[in-house]
PDB file of C-alpha atoms and ligand atoms in Angstrom:
ATOM      1  CA  MET V   1     -22.885  -3.196  17.394  1.00 69.00           C
ATOM      2  CA  SER V   2     -20.551  -0.212  16.306  1.00 86.00           C
ATOM      3  CA  ASP V   3     -17.223  -0.958  14.825  1.00 89.00           C
ATOM      4  CA  LEU V   4     -15.687   0.642  17.838  1.00 90.00           C
ATOM      5  CA  ALA V   5     -17.490  -1.754  20.196  1.00 93.00           C
ATOM      6  CA  LEU V   6     -16.530  -4.779  18.000  1.00 93.00           C
ATOM      7  CA  PHE V   7     -13.017  -3.660  17.893  1.00 92.00           C
ATOM      8  CA  ARG V   8     -12.727  -3.250  21.629  1.00 92.00           C
ATOM      9  CA  ARG V   9     -14.242  -6.638  22.248  1.00 93.00           C
ATOM     10  CA  ARG V  10     -11.784  -8.360  19.951  1.00 94.00           C
ATOM     11  CA  LEU V  11      -8.800  -6.473  21.393  1.00 92.00           C
ATOM     12  CA  LEU V  12      -9.774  -7.935  24.729  1.00 93.00           C
ATOM     13  CA  LYS V  13     -10.134 -11.373  23.290  1.00 93.00           C
ATOM     14  CA  ASN V  14      -6.780 -11.289  21.478  1.00 92.00           C
ATOM     15  CA  PRO V  15      -4.713  -8.170  22.499  1.00 90.00           C
ATOM     16  CA  ARG V  16      -1.493  -9.333  20.739  1.00 89.00           C
ATOM     17  CA  GLN V  17      -3.164  -9.961  17.479  1.00 90.00           C
ATOM     18  CA  VAL V  18      -5.244  -6.869  17.351  1.00 87.00           C
ATOM     19  CA  SER V  19      -2.556  -4.656  18.887  1.00 87.00           C
ATOM     20  CA  ALA V  20      -4.380  -1.198  18.747  1.00 88.00           C
ATOM     21  CA  ILE V  21      -6.733   0.676  20.990  1.00 88.00           C
ATOM     22  CA  ALA V  22      -9.120   1.826  18.439  1.00 90.00           C
ATOM     23  CA  PRO V  23      -9.792   1.360  14.596  1.00 94.00           C
ATOM     24  CA  SER V  24      -7.665   3.775  12.505  1.00 96.00           C
ATOM     25  CA  SER V  25      -9.178   7.169  11.856  1.00 97.00           C
ATOM     26  CA  ARG V  26     -10.635   8.071   8.518  1.00 97.00           C
ATOM     27  CA  THR V  27      -7.669  10.677   8.050  1.00 97.00           C
ATOM     28  CA  LEU V  28      -5.184   7.782   8.153  1.00 98.00           C
ATOM     29  CA  ALA V  29      -7.322   5.652   5.913  1.00 98.00           C
ATOM     30  CA  ARG V  30      -7.241   8.468   3.341  1.00 98.00           C
ATOM     31  CA  ALA V  31      -3.375   8.794   3.694  1.00 97.00           C
ATOM     32  CA  MET V  32      -2.939   5.108   3.354  1.00 98.00           C
ATOM     33  CA  THR V  33      -4.989   4.927   0.193  1.00 98.00           C
ATOM     34  CA  LEU V  34      -3.461   7.980  -1.490  1.00 97.00           C
ATOM     35  CA  GLY V  35      -3.145   7.433  -5.229  1.00 97.00           C
ATOM     36  CA  LEU V  36      -5.556   4.606  -5.555  1.00 98.00           C
ATOM     37  CA  GLY V  37      -8.417   5.002  -8.091  1.00 98.00           C
ATOM     38  CA  PRO V  38     -10.667   3.223 -10.575  1.00 98.00           C
ATOM     39  CA  LYS V  39      -7.717   2.149 -12.708  1.00 97.00           C
ATOM     40  CA  SER V  40      -5.538   0.840  -9.957  1.00 98.00           C
ATOM     41  CA  GLY V  41      -6.014  -2.782 -10.904  1.00 97.00           C
ATOM     42  CA  LEU V  42      -5.885  -5.435  -8.089  1.00 98.00           C
ATOM     43  CA  VAL V  43      -5.495  -4.225  -4.433  1.00 98.00           C
ATOM     44  CA  VAL V  44      -4.807  -6.554  -1.440  1.00 98.00           C
ATOM     45  CA  GLU V  45      -5.178  -5.544   2.172  1.00 98.00           C
ATOM     46  CA  PHE V  46      -3.625  -7.260   5.147  1.00 98.00           C
ATOM     47  CA  GLY V  47      -5.290  -6.999   8.617  1.00 98.00           C
ATOM     48  CA  PRO V  48      -8.411  -4.959   7.791  1.00 98.00           C
ATOM     49  CA  GLY V  49     -10.037  -5.357  11.245  1.00 97.00           C
ATOM     50  CA  THR V  50     -13.313  -3.578  10.927  1.00 97.00           C
ATOM     51  CA  GLY V  51     -12.628  -2.269   7.494  1.00 98.00           C
ATOM     52  CA  ARG V  52     -11.524   1.361   7.941  1.00 97.00           C
ATOM     53  CA  PHE V  53      -8.920   1.099   5.061  1.00 98.00           C
ATOM     54  CA  THR V  54     -11.305  -1.100   3.078  1.00 98.00           C
ATOM     55  CA  GLU V  55     -13.916   1.695   3.021  1.00 98.00           C
ATOM     56  CA  ALA V  56     -11.323   4.246   1.812  1.00 98.00           C
ATOM     57  CA  ILE V  57     -10.015   1.918  -0.950  1.00 98.00           C
ATOM     58  CA  LEU V  58     -13.513   1.627  -2.214  1.00 98.00           C
ATOM     59  CA  ALA V  59     -14.090   5.296  -1.676  1.00 98.00           C
ATOM     60  CA  ARG V  60     -11.173   5.918  -4.125  1.00 98.00           C
ATOM     61  CA  GLY V  61     -13.213   4.147  -6.793  1.00 98.00           C
ATOM     62  CA  VAL V  62     -11.358   0.828  -6.861  1.00 98.00           C
ATOM     63  CA  PRO V  63     -14.001  -1.678  -7.861  1.00 98.00           C
ATOM     64  CA  PRO V  64     -14.985  -4.123  -5.038  1.00 98.00           C
ATOM     65  CA  GLU V  65     -14.253  -7.234  -7.296  1.00 98.00           C
ATOM     66  CA  ASN V  66     -10.640  -5.933  -7.364  1.00 98.00           C
ATOM     67  CA  VAL V  67     -10.100  -5.920  -3.679  1.00 98.00           C
ATOM     68  CA  THR V  68      -8.992  -9.007  -1.661  1.00 98.00           C
ATOM     69  CA  LEU V  69      -8.655  -8.970   2.234  1.00 98.00           C
ATOM     70  CA  PHE V  70      -6.653 -11.332   4.614  1.00 98.00           C
ATOM     71  CA  GLU V  71      -7.865 -11.158   8.181  1.00 98.00           C
ATOM     72  CA  LEU V  72      -7.335 -13.685  11.001  1.00 97.00           C
ATOM     73  CA  ASP V  73     -10.025 -12.739  13.239  1.00 97.00           C
ATOM     74  CA  GLU V  74     -13.319 -14.661  12.620  1.00 97.00           C
ATOM     75  CA  GLU V  75     -15.706 -11.991  13.910  1.00 97.00           C
ATOM     76  CA  PHE V  76     -14.094  -9.336  11.877  1.00 98.00           C
ATOM     77  CA  VAL V  77     -14.241 -11.621   8.880  1.00 98.00           C
ATOM     78  CA  ASP V  78     -18.045 -12.051   9.366  1.00 98.00           C
ATOM     79  CA  TYR V  79     -18.426  -8.405   9.826  1.00 97.00           C
ATOM     80  CA  LEU V  80     -16.259  -7.598   6.768  1.00 98.00           C
ATOM     81  CA  ARG V  81     -18.233 -10.038   4.537  1.00 98.00           C
ATOM     82  CA  ASP V  82     -21.517  -8.503   5.627  1.00 98.00           C
ATOM     83  CA  ARG V  83     -20.271  -4.984   5.059  1.00 97.00           C
ATOM     84  CA  PHE V  84     -18.465  -5.496   1.808  1.00 98.00           C
ATOM     85  CA  PRO V  85     -20.370  -8.278  -0.009  1.00 98.00           C
ATOM     86  CA  ARG V  86     -18.463  -7.940  -3.370  1.00 98.00           C
ATOM     87  CA  VAL V  87     -15.020  -7.760  -1.873  1.00 98.00           C
ATOM     88  CA  THR V  88     -13.309 -11.175  -1.421  1.00 98.00           C
ATOM     89  CA  VAL V  89     -12.445 -11.850   2.272  1.00 98.00           C
ATOM     90  CA  HIS V  90     -10.125 -14.609   3.360  1.00 98.00           C
ATOM     91  CA  ARG V  91      -9.991 -15.832   6.919  1.00 98.00           C
ATOM     92  CA  LEU V  92      -6.307 -16.472   6.489  1.00 98.00           C
ATOM     93  CA  PRO V  93      -2.936 -15.063   7.690  1.00 98.00           C
ATOM     94  CA  ALA V  94      -1.510 -12.397   5.149  1.00 98.00           C
ATOM     95  CA  GLN V  95       1.485 -14.768   4.683  1.00 98.00           C
ATOM     96  CA  GLU V  96      -0.800 -17.124   2.751  1.00 98.00           C
ATOM     97  CA  ALA V  97      -1.501 -14.370   0.136  1.00 98.00           C
ATOM     98  CA  PRO V  98       0.902 -15.774  -2.607  1.00 98.00           C
ATOM     99  CA  ARG V  99      -1.052 -19.213  -2.605  1.00 98.00           C
ATOM    100  CA  LEU V 100      -4.388 -17.513  -3.481  1.00 98.00           C
ATOM    101  CA  VAL V 101      -3.605 -14.211  -5.286  1.00 98.00           C
ATOM    102  CA  PRO V 102      -2.006 -13.993  -8.638  1.00 94.00           C
ATOM    103  CA  ALA V 103       1.068 -11.916  -9.057  1.00 95.00           C
ATOM    104  CA  GLY V 104       0.516  -8.510 -10.541  1.00 97.00           C
ATOM    105  CA  VAL V 105      -1.192  -6.656  -7.563  1.00 98.00           C
ATOM    106  CA  SER V 106      -0.697  -2.959  -7.841  1.00 98.00           C
ATOM    107  CA  THR V 107      -0.817  -2.152  -4.055  1.00 98.00           C
ATOM    108  CA  VAL V 108      -0.754  -3.908  -0.677  1.00 98.00           C
ATOM    109  CA  ILE V 109      -2.209  -1.877   2.038  1.00 98.00           C
ATOM    110  CA  SER V 110      -1.333  -3.145   5.500  1.00 98.00           C
ATOM    111  CA  GLY V 111      -2.987  -2.351   8.851  1.00 96.00           C
ATOM    112  CA  LEU V 112      -0.889  -5.274  10.367  1.00 97.00           C
ATOM    113  CA  PRO V 113       0.675  -4.453  13.759  1.00 93.00           C
ATOM    114  CA  LEU V 114       4.236  -5.020  12.292  1.00 92.00           C
ATOM    115  CA  LEU V 115       6.228  -3.567  15.162  1.00 90.00           C
ATOM    116  CA  SER V 116       4.665  -5.981  17.695  1.00 90.00           C
ATOM    117  CA  MET V 117       5.672  -9.041  15.618  1.00 93.00           C
ATOM    118  CA  PRO V 118       8.922 -10.935  15.715  1.00 93.00           C
ATOM    119  CA  GLU V 119      11.456 -10.054  13.077  1.00 92.00           C
ATOM    120  CA  ASP V 120      10.917 -13.491  11.131  1.00 93.00           C
ATOM    121  CA  VAL V 121       7.065 -12.990  11.066  1.00 95.00           C
ATOM    122  CA  ARG V 122       7.581  -9.366   9.780  1.00 94.00           C
ATOM    123  CA  GLN V 123       9.910 -10.561   7.051  1.00 94.00           C
ATOM    124  CA  GLY V 124       7.437 -13.323   6.050  1.00 95.00           C
ATOM    125  CA  ILE V 125       4.616 -10.826   5.642  1.00 97.00           C
ATOM    126  CA  VAL V 126       6.576  -8.318   3.647  1.00 97.00           C
ATOM    127  CA  SER V 127       8.049 -11.151   1.492  1.00 97.00           C
ATOM    128  CA  ALA V 128       4.465 -12.350   0.937  1.00 98.00           C
ATOM    129  CA  ALA V 129       3.304  -8.855  -0.197  1.00 98.00           C
ATOM    130  CA  PHE V 130       6.309  -8.501  -2.788  1.00 98.00           C
ATOM    131  CA  ALA V 131       5.564 -12.089  -4.043  1.00 98.00           C
ATOM    132  CA  ILE V 132       2.169 -10.746  -5.303  1.00 98.00           C
ATOM    133  CA  LEU V 133       3.089  -7.329  -6.208  1.00 98.00           C
ATOM    134  CA  ALA V 134       3.783  -6.133  -9.700  1.00 98.00           C
ATOM    135  CA  PRO V 135       7.259  -5.008 -10.507  1.00 97.00           C
ATOM    136  CA  ARG V 136       6.405  -1.366  -9.766  1.00 97.00           C
ATOM    137  CA  GLY V 137       3.843  -2.194  -6.917  1.00 98.00           C
ATOM    138  CA  HIS V 138       3.706  -0.637  -3.543  1.00 98.00           C
ATOM    139  CA  TYR V 139       3.390  -2.084  -0.047  1.00 98.00           C
ATOM    140  CA  VAL V 140       1.841   0.694   2.270  1.00 98.00           C
ATOM    141  CA  GLN V 141       2.251   0.279   5.943  1.00 97.00           C
ATOM    142  CA  PHE V 142       1.631   2.710   8.824  1.00 96.00           C
ATOM    143  CA  THR V 143       3.512   2.590  12.154  1.00 95.00           C
ATOM    144  CA  TYR V 144       3.003   4.543  15.500  1.00 93.00           C
ATOM    145  CA  GLY V 145       6.849   4.468  15.874  1.00 89.00           C
ATOM    146  CA  SER V 146       9.244   7.211  14.565  1.00 86.00           C
ATOM    147  CA  ARG V 147      11.288   4.922  12.229  1.00 90.00           C
ATOM    148  CA  PRO V 148      10.119   2.550   9.338  1.00 92.00           C
ATOM    149  CA  PRO V 149       8.474  -0.541  10.707  1.00 91.00           C
ATOM    150  CA  LEU V 150      11.281  -2.693   9.266  1.00 93.00           C
ATOM    151  CA  PRO V 151      14.950  -2.401  10.216  1.00 92.00           C
ATOM    152  CA  PRO V 152      17.336  -1.091   7.404  1.00 93.00           C
ATOM    153  CA  GLU V 153      19.074  -4.418   7.235  1.00 93.00           C
ATOM    154  CA  THR V 154      15.694  -6.130   6.462  1.00 92.00           C
ATOM    155  CA  ILE V 155      14.813  -3.388   3.882  1.00 95.00           C
ATOM    156  CA  SER V 156      18.084  -3.994   1.942  1.00 95.00           C
ATOM    157  CA  ALA V 157      18.088  -7.622   2.302  1.00 93.00           C
ATOM    158  CA  LEU V 158      14.605  -7.673   0.797  1.00 94.00           C
ATOM    159  CA  GLY V 159      15.928  -5.341  -1.919  1.00 96.00           C
ATOM    160  CA  LEU V 160      13.401  -2.735  -1.105  1.00 97.00           C
ATOM    161  CA  SER V 161      13.463   1.173  -0.819  1.00 97.00           C
ATOM    162  CA  VAL V 162      11.155   3.130   1.394  1.00 97.00           C
ATOM    163  CA  ASN V 163       9.508   6.686   1.320  1.00 96.00           C
ATOM    164  CA  LYS V 164       8.304   8.160   4.425  1.00 95.00           C
ATOM    165  CA  GLY V 165       4.834   9.675   3.853  1.00 90.00           C
ATOM    166  CA  HIS V 166       2.393  11.711   5.930  1.00 80.00           C
ATOM    167  CA  LYS V 167       2.362  11.894   9.708  1.00 93.00           C
ATOM    168  CA  VAL V 168      -1.105  11.675  10.482  1.00 97.00           C
ATOM    169  CA  TRP V 169      -1.894  13.493  13.844  1.00 97.00           C
ATOM    170  CA  ALA V 170      -5.590  12.950  13.669  1.00 97.00           C
ATOM    171  CA  ASN V 171      -5.302   9.337  14.693  1.00 96.00           C
ATOM    172  CA  LEU V 172      -5.020   7.512  18.132  1.00 93.00           C
ATOM    173  CA  PRO V 173      -2.080   7.368  18.522  1.00 94.00           C
ATOM    174  CA  PRO V 174      -0.719   9.683  15.601  1.00 96.00           C
ATOM    175  CA  ALA V 175       0.792   7.447  12.917  1.00 97.00           C
ATOM    176  CA  THR V 176       3.125   7.711   9.874  1.00 97.00           C
ATOM    177  CA  VAL V 177       2.575   6.086   6.556  1.00 97.00           C
ATOM    178  CA  TYR V 178       5.565   4.442   4.833  1.00 97.00           C
ATOM    179  CA  ARG V 179       5.542   3.140   1.202  1.00 97.00           C
ATOM    180  CA  PHE V 180       7.965   0.269   0.271  1.00 98.00           C
ATOM    181  CA  ARG V 181       8.743  -0.723  -3.386  1.00 98.00           C
ATOM    182  CA  ARG V 182      11.485  -2.759  -5.040  1.00 97.00           C
ATOM    183  CA  ALA V 183      14.769  -0.761  -5.110  1.00 96.00           C
TER     184      ALA V 183
HETATM  185  C1  SAM Q 201      -4.064  -2.854  14.521  1.00 74.72           C
HETATM  186  S1  SAM Q 201      -5.453  -3.793  13.766  1.00 74.72           S
HETATM  187  C2  SAM Q 201      -5.844  -2.784  12.482  1.00 74.72           C
HETATM  188  C3  SAM Q 201      -7.138  -2.948  11.840  1.00 74.72           C
HETATM  189  C4  SAM Q 201      -7.474  -1.954  10.765  1.00 74.72           C
HETATM  190  N1  SAM Q 201      -6.712  -2.015   9.616  1.00 74.72           N
HETATM  191  C5  SAM Q 201      -7.405  -0.448  11.166  1.00 74.72           C
HETATM  192  O1  SAM Q 201      -6.338   0.134  11.013  1.00 74.72           O
HETATM  193  O2  SAM Q 201      -8.345  -0.036  11.880  1.00 74.72           O
HETATM  194  C6  SAM Q 201      -4.644  -5.282  13.152  1.00 74.72           C
HETATM  195  C7  SAM Q 201      -5.521  -6.310  12.447  1.00 74.72           C
HETATM  196  O3  SAM Q 201      -4.709  -7.256  11.755  1.00 74.72           O
HETATM  197  C8  SAM Q 201      -5.149  -8.529  11.995  1.00 74.72           C
HETATM  198  N2  SAM Q 201      -3.924  -9.456  11.986  1.00 74.72           N
HETATM  199  C9  SAM Q 201      -2.966  -9.523  12.767  1.00 74.72           C
HETATM  200  N3  SAM Q 201      -2.001 -10.452  12.302  1.00 74.72           N
HETATM  201  C10 SAM Q 201      -2.609 -10.868  11.138  1.00 74.72           C
HETATM  202  C11 SAM Q 201      -2.109 -11.784   9.960  1.00 74.72           C
HETATM  203  N4  SAM Q 201      -1.033 -12.434  10.268  1.00 74.72           N
HETATM  204  N5  SAM Q 201      -2.800 -11.900   8.895  1.00 74.72           N
HETATM  205  C12 SAM Q 201      -3.912 -11.228   8.618  1.00 74.72           C
HETATM  206  N6  SAM Q 201      -4.486 -10.370   9.634  1.00 74.72           N
HETATM  207  C13 SAM Q 201      -3.806 -10.087  10.911  1.00 74.72           C
HETATM  208  C14 SAM Q 201      -5.819  -8.450  13.425  1.00 74.72           C
HETATM  209  O4  SAM Q 201      -6.850  -9.478  13.749  1.00 74.72           O
HETATM  210  C15 SAM Q 201      -6.378  -7.084  13.405  1.00 74.72           C
HETATM  211  O5  SAM Q 201      -7.738  -7.118  12.816  1.00 74.72           O
END
């Protein structure tokens, strides 16, 4: 089955959790993984789905042994384990990352549908990311909206700063990449 067909099937099964009409484009995947390379150290991905961003992380030269994924959907997890046998794949919510990943991660790449989540869940996810990130680490998140996917009060309450990156038109729908770090 193609990754589009699998994605559509899981979307029909669990629309709130998947929350996108198609996998992200390869152009968005390149924008999300900008700056990663063989010396990036540990990289964690939240909500990989069929692995569009995972593929781009590996294409940047990050060794598969340095990549850990957190994905809730069981069929996506089976597909990811098959596709990326040397990558660690947890069938667990992103919020569990601090229990399994030691602090010191350089980058968390998130494909999670943050905007469709309640505020307390969003905060839990971003807090989990910063619990494992190194002091100068980045949390990279895309959004289809025109503003950062966290309200300014939350950004400041968590002690973060945010940079707006590329608007990627070659994606359905077009998306913008934001990079969060400790202020
Ligand atoms: C919008 S899809 C994005 C998939 C992929 N990153 C892409 O861009 O093509 C969101 C993915 O996040 C997963 N997901 C949703 N909530 C999650 C959570 N709390 N922890 C881990 N994965 C989650 C869904 O199962 C789905 O695979």
